[in-house]
mmCIF file of C-alpha atoms in Angstrom:
data_model
loop_
_atom_site.group_PDB
_atom_site.id
_atom_site.type_symbol
_atom_site.label_atom_id
_atom_site.label_comp_id
_atom_site.label_asym_id
_atom_site.label_seq_id
_atom_site.Cartn_x
_atom_site.Cartn_y
_atom_site.Cartn_z
ATOM 1 C CA UNK A 18 -0.120 0.479 -0.187
ATOM 2 C CA UNK A 19 1.044 3.628 -0.552
ATOM 3 C CA UNK A 20 2.258 5.468 2.441
ATOM 4 C CA UNK A 21 0.655 8.921 2.804
ATOM 5 C CA UNK A 22 2.106 10.338 5.778
ATOM 6 C CA UNK A 23 4.304 9.641 8.177
ATOM 7 C CA UNK A 24 5.414 11.278 11.489
ATOM 8 C CA UNK A 25 8.878 10.279 12.583
ATOM 9 C CA UNK A 26 10.128 11.016 16.349
ATOM 10 C CA UNK A 27 7.971 14.094 16.463
ATOM 11 C CA UNK A 28 7.675 16.331 19.825
ATOM 12 C CA UNK A 29 5.517 19.253 19.659
ATOM 13 C CA UNK A 30 6.078 21.934 22.065
ATOM 14 C CA UNK A 31 3.993 25.142 23.849
ATOM 15 C CA UNK A 32 6.438 28.137 24.570
ATOM 16 C CA UNK A 33 9.106 25.489 25.446
ATOM 17 C CA UNK A 34 7.546 23.042 26.830
ATOM 18 C CA UNK A 35 7.156 19.856 25.208
ATOM 19 C CA UNK A 36 3.270 18.638 25.049
ATOM 20 C CA UNK A 37 3.821 15.254 23.092
ATOM 21 C CA UNK A 38 7.428 13.423 22.481
ATOM 22 C CA UNK A 39 8.766 11.047 20.279
ATOM 23 C CA UNK A 40 5.616 10.159 18.361
ATOM 24 C CA UNK A 41 6.176 7.877 15.566
ATOM 25 C CA UNK A 42 3.493 6.199 13.217
ATOM 26 C CA UNK A 43 2.749 5.907 9.165
ATOM 27 C CA UNK A 44 -0.601 6.189 7.553
ATOM 28 C CA UNK A 45 -1.445 4.358 4.036
ATOM 29 C CA UNK A 46 -3.967 5.033 2.034
ATOM 30 C CA UNK A 47 -7.330 4.440 2.797
ATOM 31 C CA UNK A 48 -6.034 3.439 6.185
ATOM 32 C CA UNK A 49 -8.158 4.726 9.222
ATOM 33 C CA UNK A 50 -5.851 5.507 12.205
ATOM 34 C CA UNK A 51 -7.951 6.136 15.593
ATOM 35 C CA UNK A 52 -5.812 8.278 18.302
ATOM 36 C CA UNK A 53 -7.244 7.283 21.775
ATOM 37 C CA UNK A 54 -6.456 8.573 25.374
ATOM 38 C CA UNK A 55 -7.802 10.123 28.235
ATOM 39 C CA UNK A 56 -8.489 14.049 28.048
ATOM 40 C CA UNK A 57 -5.001 15.942 27.642
ATOM 41 C CA UNK A 58 -2.977 13.000 26.670
ATOM 42 C CA UNK A 59 -2.232 15.173 23.374
ATOM 43 C CA UNK A 60 -4.220 13.636 20.979
ATOM 44 C CA UNK A 61 -5.596 16.926 19.086
ATOM 45 C CA UNK A 62 -1.866 18.211 19.149
ATOM 46 C CA UNK A 63 -0.698 15.597 17.390
ATOM 47 C CA UNK A 64 -3.001 16.147 14.119
ATOM 48 C CA UNK A 65 -2.980 19.869 14.297
ATOM 49 C CA UNK A 66 0.686 19.538 14.193
ATOM 50 C CA UNK A 67 0.510 18.413 10.616
ATOM 51 C CA UNK A 68 -1.532 21.417 9.728
ATOM 52 C CA UNK A 69 0.294 23.965 11.276
ATOM 53 C CA UNK A 70 -2.463 25.289 13.472
ATOM 54 C CA UNK A 71 -1.345 24.674 16.895
ATOM 55 C CA UNK A 72 -2.184 27.906 17.565
ATOM 56 C CA UNK A 73 -0.112 30.784 19.899
ATOM 57 C CA UNK A 74 3.332 29.382 21.009
ATOM 58 C CA UNK A 75 2.951 26.069 19.598
ATOM 59 C CA UNK A 76 5.489 24.386 17.401
ATOM 60 C CA UNK A 77 6.899 21.087 16.170
ATOM 61 C CA UNK A 78 10.138 21.076 18.174
ATOM 62 C CA UNK A 79 11.536 17.918 16.755
ATOM 63 C CA UNK A 80 10.815 15.391 14.170
ATOM 64 C CA UNK A 81 9.625 15.254 11.004
ATOM 65 C CA UNK A 82 5.901 14.864 9.401
ATOM 66 C CA UNK A 83 6.293 13.536 5.736
ATOM 67 C CA UNK A 84 3.267 14.079 3.459
ATOM 68 C CA UNK A 85 3.929 13.013 -0.273
ATOM 69 C CA UNK A 86 7.605 13.966 0.233
ATOM 70 C CA UNK A 87 7.533 17.059 1.948
ATOM 71 C CA UNK A 88 8.409 17.908 5.553
ATOM 72 C CA UNK A 89 5.119 19.957 6.742
ATOM 73 C CA UNK A 90 6.557 21.526 9.720
ATOM 74 C CA UNK A 91 9.515 22.782 7.022
ATOM 75 C CA UNK A 92 7.099 24.312 4.904
ATOM 76 C CA UNK A 93 6.586 28.068 4.168
ATOM 77 C CA UNK A 94 2.729 29.366 5.176
ATOM 78 C CA UNK A 95 2.191 29.970 1.667
ATOM 79 C CA UNK A 96 2.679 26.280 0.602
ATOM 80 C CA UNK A 97 0.484 24.871 3.463
ATOM 81 C CA UNK A 98 -2.391 26.776 2.673
ATOM 82 C CA UNK A 99 -2.539 25.381 -1.087
ATOM 83 C CA UNK A 100 -2.231 21.846 1.208
ATOM 84 C CA UNK A 101 -4.728 22.676 3.892
ATOM 85 C CA UNK A 102 -7.998 21.552 2.567
ATOM 86 C CA UNK A 103 -7.268 20.562 -0.541
ATOM 87 C CA UNK A 104 -4.994 17.489 0.247
ATOM 88 C CA UNK A 105 -5.393 17.328 3.918
ATOM 89 C CA UNK A 106 -8.912 17.808 5.201
ATOM 90 C CA UNK A 107 -10.225 18.634 8.774
ATOM 91 C CA UNK A 108 -13.031 17.839 10.423
ATOM 92 C CA UNK A 109 -13.161 19.798 14.014
ATOM 93 C CA UNK A 110 -14.977 18.845 17.348
ATOM 94 C CA UNK A 111 -17.568 21.573 17.040
ATOM 95 C CA UNK A 112 -18.416 22.477 13.430
ATOM 96 C CA UNK A 113 -20.786 24.648 13.983
ATOM 97 C CA UNK A 114 -18.198 26.774 15.718
ATOM 98 C CA UNK A 115 -16.250 26.931 12.916
ATOM 99 C CA UNK A 116 -19.035 27.865 10.735
ATOM 100 C CA UNK A 117 -19.607 31.711 10.149
ATOM 101 C CA UNK A 118 -23.097 32.550 11.374
ATOM 102 C CA UNK A 119 -23.693 35.606 9.074
ATOM 103 C CA UNK A 120 -23.005 33.688 5.924
ATOM 104 C CA UNK A 121 -24.853 30.994 3.775
ATOM 105 C CA UNK A 122 -23.327 27.297 3.729
ATOM 106 C CA UNK A 123 -23.597 27.752 0.068
ATOM 107 C CA UNK A 124 -20.850 31.097 0.323
ATOM 108 C CA UNK A 125 -18.782 29.443 2.637
ATOM 109 C CA UNK A 126 -18.529 26.368 0.384
ATOM 110 C CA UNK A 127 -17.858 28.434 -2.612
ATOM 111 C CA UNK A 128 -15.113 30.412 -0.629
ATOM 112 C CA UNK A 129 -13.432 27.193 0.740
ATOM 113 C CA UNK A 130 -12.930 26.040 -2.869
ATOM 114 C CA UNK A 131 -11.979 29.333 -4.481
ATOM 115 C CA UNK A 132 -9.078 29.657 -2.180
ATOM 116 C CA UNK A 133 -7.636 26.720 -4.096
ATOM 117 C CA UNK A 134 -8.728 28.116 -7.825
ATOM 118 C CA UNK A 135 -12.096 26.476 -7.979
ATOM 119 C CA UNK A 136 -13.720 30.050 -8.519
ATOM 120 C CA UNK A 137 -16.564 28.798 -10.626
ATOM 121 C CA UNK A 138 -19.933 28.968 -8.259
ATOM 122 C CA UNK A 139 -22.036 26.881 -10.661
ATOM 123 C CA UNK A 140 -19.421 24.128 -10.498
ATOM 124 C CA UNK A 141 -19.061 24.764 -6.448
ATOM 125 C CA UNK A 142 -22.752 24.401 -5.941
ATOM 126 C CA UNK A 143 -23.162 21.739 -8.123
ATOM 127 C CA UNK A 144 -20.373 19.432 -6.431
ATOM 128 C CA UNK A 145 -21.761 20.487 -2.845
ATOM 129 C CA UNK A 146 -25.244 19.411 -4.029
ATOM 130 C CA UNK A 147 -23.739 15.870 -5.076
ATOM 131 C CA UNK A 148 -21.684 15.401 -2.007
ATOM 132 C CA UNK A 149 -24.797 16.380 0.172
ATOM 133 C CA UNK A 150 -26.814 14.112 -1.472
ATOM 134 C CA UNK A 151 -24.568 11.063 -1.045
ATOM 135 C CA UNK A 152 -24.419 12.010 2.705
ATOM 136 C CA UNK A 153 -28.137 12.054 2.972
ATOM 137 C CA UNK A 154 -29.441 15.453 2.992
ATOM 138 C CA UNK A 155 -32.269 15.461 0.567
ATOM 139 C CA UNK A 156 -32.853 19.356 -0.114
ATOM 140 C CA UNK A 157 -29.358 20.309 -0.886
ATOM 141 C CA UNK A 158 -30.017 23.681 -2.361
ATOM 142 C CA UNK A 159 -31.866 24.651 0.989
ATOM 143 C CA UNK A 160 -28.636 23.702 2.830
ATOM 144 C CA UNK A 161 -26.872 26.016 0.593
ATOM 145 C CA UNK A 162 -29.102 28.711 1.236
ATOM 146 C CA UNK A 163 -28.968 28.322 5.251
ATOM 147 C CA UNK A 164 -27.154 29.664 7.776
ATOM 148 C CA UNK A 165 -25.789 27.672 10.416
ATOM 149 C CA UNK A 166 -27.706 28.782 13.167
ATOM 150 C CA UNK A 167 -30.886 27.669 11.189
ATOM 151 C CA UNK A 168 -29.513 23.876 11.609
ATOM 152 C CA UNK A 169 -29.103 21.473 14.102
ATOM 153 C CA UNK A 170 -25.515 20.317 15.830
ATOM 154 C CA UNK A 171 -25.658 17.122 14.073
ATOM 155 C CA UNK A 172 -26.546 18.847 10.746
ATOM 156 C CA UNK A 173 -23.599 21.035 11.117
ATOM 157 C CA UNK A 174 -21.436 18.408 11.704
ATOM 158 C CA UNK A 175 -22.349 16.597 9.055
ATOM 159 C CA UNK A 176 -22.258 19.851 6.413
ATOM 160 C CA UNK A 177 -18.540 20.245 8.350
ATOM 161 C CA UNK A 178 -18.160 16.227 6.774
ATOM 162 C CA UNK A 179 -19.225 17.249 3.555
ATOM 163 C CA UNK A 180 -16.998 20.629 3.402
ATOM 164 C CA UNK A 181 -13.760 18.550 4.207
ATOM 165 C CA UNK A 182 -14.468 16.241 2.087
ATOM 166 C CA UNK A 183 -15.373 18.674 -1.286
ATOM 167 C CA UNK A 184 -11.885 18.743 -2.810
ATOM 168 C CA UNK A 185 -11.398 14.992 -1.987
ATOM 169 C CA UNK A 186 -8.299 15.478 0.088
ATOM 170 C CA UNK A 187 -6.150 12.247 0.246
ATOM 171 C CA UNK A 188 -6.123 12.435 3.936
ATOM 172 C CA UNK A 189 -8.786 13.513 6.595
ATOM 173 C CA UNK A 190 -8.002 14.358 9.845
ATOM 174 C CA UNK A 191 -10.932 14.327 12.347
ATOM 175 C CA UNK A 192 -10.661 15.784 15.887
ATOM 176 C CA UNK A 193 -13.551 14.234 17.814
ATOM 177 C CA UNK A 194 -15.893 14.266 15.096
ATOM 178 C CA UNK A 195 -18.469 12.766 17.094
ATOM 179 C CA UNK A 196 -18.400 13.832 20.743
ATOM 180 C CA UNK A 197 -21.121 16.552 20.458
ATOM 181 C CA UNK A 198 -23.758 14.338 19.024
ATOM 182 C CA UNK A 199 -26.506 11.882 20.232
ATOM 183 C CA UNK A 200 -26.458 8.232 19.843
ATOM 184 C CA UNK A 201 -28.107 8.263 16.569
ATOM 185 C CA UNK A 202 -26.206 11.253 14.767
ATOM 186 C CA UNK A 203 -23.278 9.452 15.781
ATOM 187 C CA UNK A 204 -23.644 6.437 13.889
ATOM 188 C CA UNK A 205 -25.021 8.343 10.718
ATOM 189 C CA UNK A 206 -21.588 10.768 11.165
ATOM 190 C CA UNK A 207 -19.159 7.198 10.915
ATOM 191 C CA UNK A 208 -21.690 5.836 8.333
ATOM 192 C CA UNK A 209 -20.809 9.172 6.302
ATOM 193 C CA UNK A 210 -17.045 9.181 7.135
ATOM 194 C CA UNK A 211 -17.018 5.480 6.012
ATOM 195 C CA UNK A 212 -18.813 6.095 3.011
ATOM 196 C CA UNK A 213 -16.363 8.937 1.948
ATOM 197 C CA UNK A 214 -13.288 6.366 1.947
ATOM 198 C CA UNK A 215 -15.272 3.906 -0.109
ATOM 199 C CA UNK A 216 -16.042 6.762 -2.508
ATOM 200 C CA UNK A 217 -12.373 8.200 -2.557
ATOM 201 C CA UNK A 218 -10.124 5.757 -0.969
ATOM 202 C CA UNK A 219 -9.814 8.952 1.746
ATOM 203 C CA UNK A 220 -7.140 8.048 4.690
ATOM 204 C CA UNK A 221 -7.990 9.115 8.082
ATOM 205 C CA UNK A 222 -6.600 9.704 11.324
ATOM 206 C CA UNK A 223 -9.395 9.858 13.860
ATOM 207 C CA UNK A 224 -8.900 11.556 17.612
ATOM 208 C CA UNK A 225 -11.701 10.514 19.632
ATOM 209 C CA UNK A 226 -12.487 8.896 23.360
ATOM 210 C CA UNK A 227 -15.184 7.083 22.025
ATOM 211 C CA UNK A 228 -13.918 3.255 21.818
ATOM 212 C CA UNK A 229 -17.164 2.450 20.014
ATOM 213 C CA UNK A 230 -16.291 4.623 17.314
ATOM 214 C CA UNK A 231 -12.829 3.253 17.190
ATOM 215 C CA UNK A 232 -14.062 -0.336 17.042
ATOM 216 C CA UNK A 233 -16.438 0.685 14.136
ATOM 217 C CA UNK A 234 -13.783 2.362 12.002
ATOM 218 C CA UNK A 235 -10.391 2.005 12.888
ATOM 219 C CA UNK A 236 -7.838 -0.462 11.066
ATOM 220 C CA UNK A 237 -5.055 0.599 13.434
ATOM 221 C CA UNK A 238 -4.948 2.315 16.840
ATOM 222 C CA UNK A 239 -2.639 4.516 18.718
ATOM 223 C CA UNK A 240 -2.621 5.022 22.717
ATOM 224 C CA UNK A 241 -1.285 7.897 23.974
ATOM 225 C CA UNK A 242 -1.081 9.030 27.459
ATOM 226 C CA UNK A 243 0.508 12.384 29.031
ATOM 227 C CA UNK A 244 2.000 13.305 25.652
ATOM 228 C CA UNK A 245 3.280 9.759 25.128
ATOM 229 C CA UNK A 246 2.986 6.651 22.757
ATOM 230 C CA UNK A 247 1.671 3.935 25.009
ATOM 231 C CA UNK A 248 0.791 1.102 22.663
ATOM 232 C CA UNK A 249 0.526 1.069 18.313
ATOM 233 C CA UNK A 250 -0.704 -1.726 16.167
ATOM 234 C CA UNK A 251 -3.747 -3.202 14.215
ATOM 235 C CA UNK A 252 -6.894 -2.274 15.868
ATOM 236 C CA UNK A 253 -7.881 -6.022 16.265
ATOM 237 C CA UNK A 254 -4.900 -6.737 18.359
ATOM 238 C CA UNK A 255 -5.003 -3.646 20.461
ATOM 239 C CA UNK A 256 -8.615 -3.671 21.232
ATOM 240 C CA UNK A 257 -9.022 -7.108 21.952
ATOM 241 C CA UNK A 258 -5.369 -8.235 23.362
ATOM 242 C CA UNK A 259 -3.647 -5.089 24.718
ATOM 243 C CA UNK A 260 0.047 -5.517 25.613
ATOM 244 C CA UNK A 261 -0.012 -1.990 27.647
ATOM 245 C CA UNK A 262 -1.645 -1.897 31.269
ATOM 246 C CA UNK A 263 -2.450 1.787 30.652
ATOM 247 C CA UNK A 264 -4.553 0.390 27.245
ATOM 248 C CA UNK A 265 -5.925 -2.247 29.500
ATOM 249 C CA UNK A 266 -7.399 0.064 31.573
ATOM 250 C CA UNK A 267 -8.534 2.428 29.311
ATOM 251 C CA UNK A 268 -10.777 -0.292 27.679
ATOM 252 C CA UNK A 269 -11.937 -1.609 30.821
ATOM 253 C CA UNK A 270 -13.529 2.116 31.478
ATOM 254 C CA UNK A 271 -15.983 1.659 28.899
ATOM 255 C CA UNK A 272 -19.363 1.057 30.217
ATOM 256 C CA UNK A 273 -21.300 -1.915 29.150
ATOM 257 C CA UNK A 274 -25.139 -2.316 29.428
ATOM 258 C CA UNK A 275 -25.548 -6.073 30.971
ATOM 259 C CA UNK A 276 -28.757 -7.805 31.208
ATOM 260 C CA UNK A 277 -29.480 -9.514 34.606
#
């Protein structure tokens, strides 16, 4: 399989203090990697490092993040803007918060495509309507003419998935994409991300604390604790036969419903 992305001994620091240390893994074409761990373990930091969106004081202080032969932390901002969205997409934890409340969904989709040279509004709307239909929106034109505050959190999250996939990136980074959703909409979101892989061969890095989502989606699993790798391997092996004590405790903490 083709290797799309590789982290090699990556350390990320904020204001000189290391937040994650010695992170190494690879992502193959079409693979879904789940990154799990408790809150504050550095999961989101790991994927934000790839896009250079660590925020004030954050930087990759050691190691390399390779993508299509380029070391992402070394690239100038102008070149990174060409990669964000078009080649590496991102689904944020709260898609509603990342959408502008005073501009229509259609306008924001067009702006995203125009930033990467797709300046035909008719083409933008056509591609958006096609993808929204695949994602189960039966009235796509109404969605394009709507504002984010007019829709539910679940609809905004699914629209976030659509926007992230419009330019058919080879890699999709998903930061807790189901955490704010109820169980029914979580299932929809999972099915829609898996559909994107089937349609476009998209590889994904999925950050989540939801072990059920990892079981449903991931081919491989990386376990983080306090910014360090604890375990990494194929999902069936890590989830069914974990080696690290921390992974065993993490899995044991998942609530189960039992009938007496």
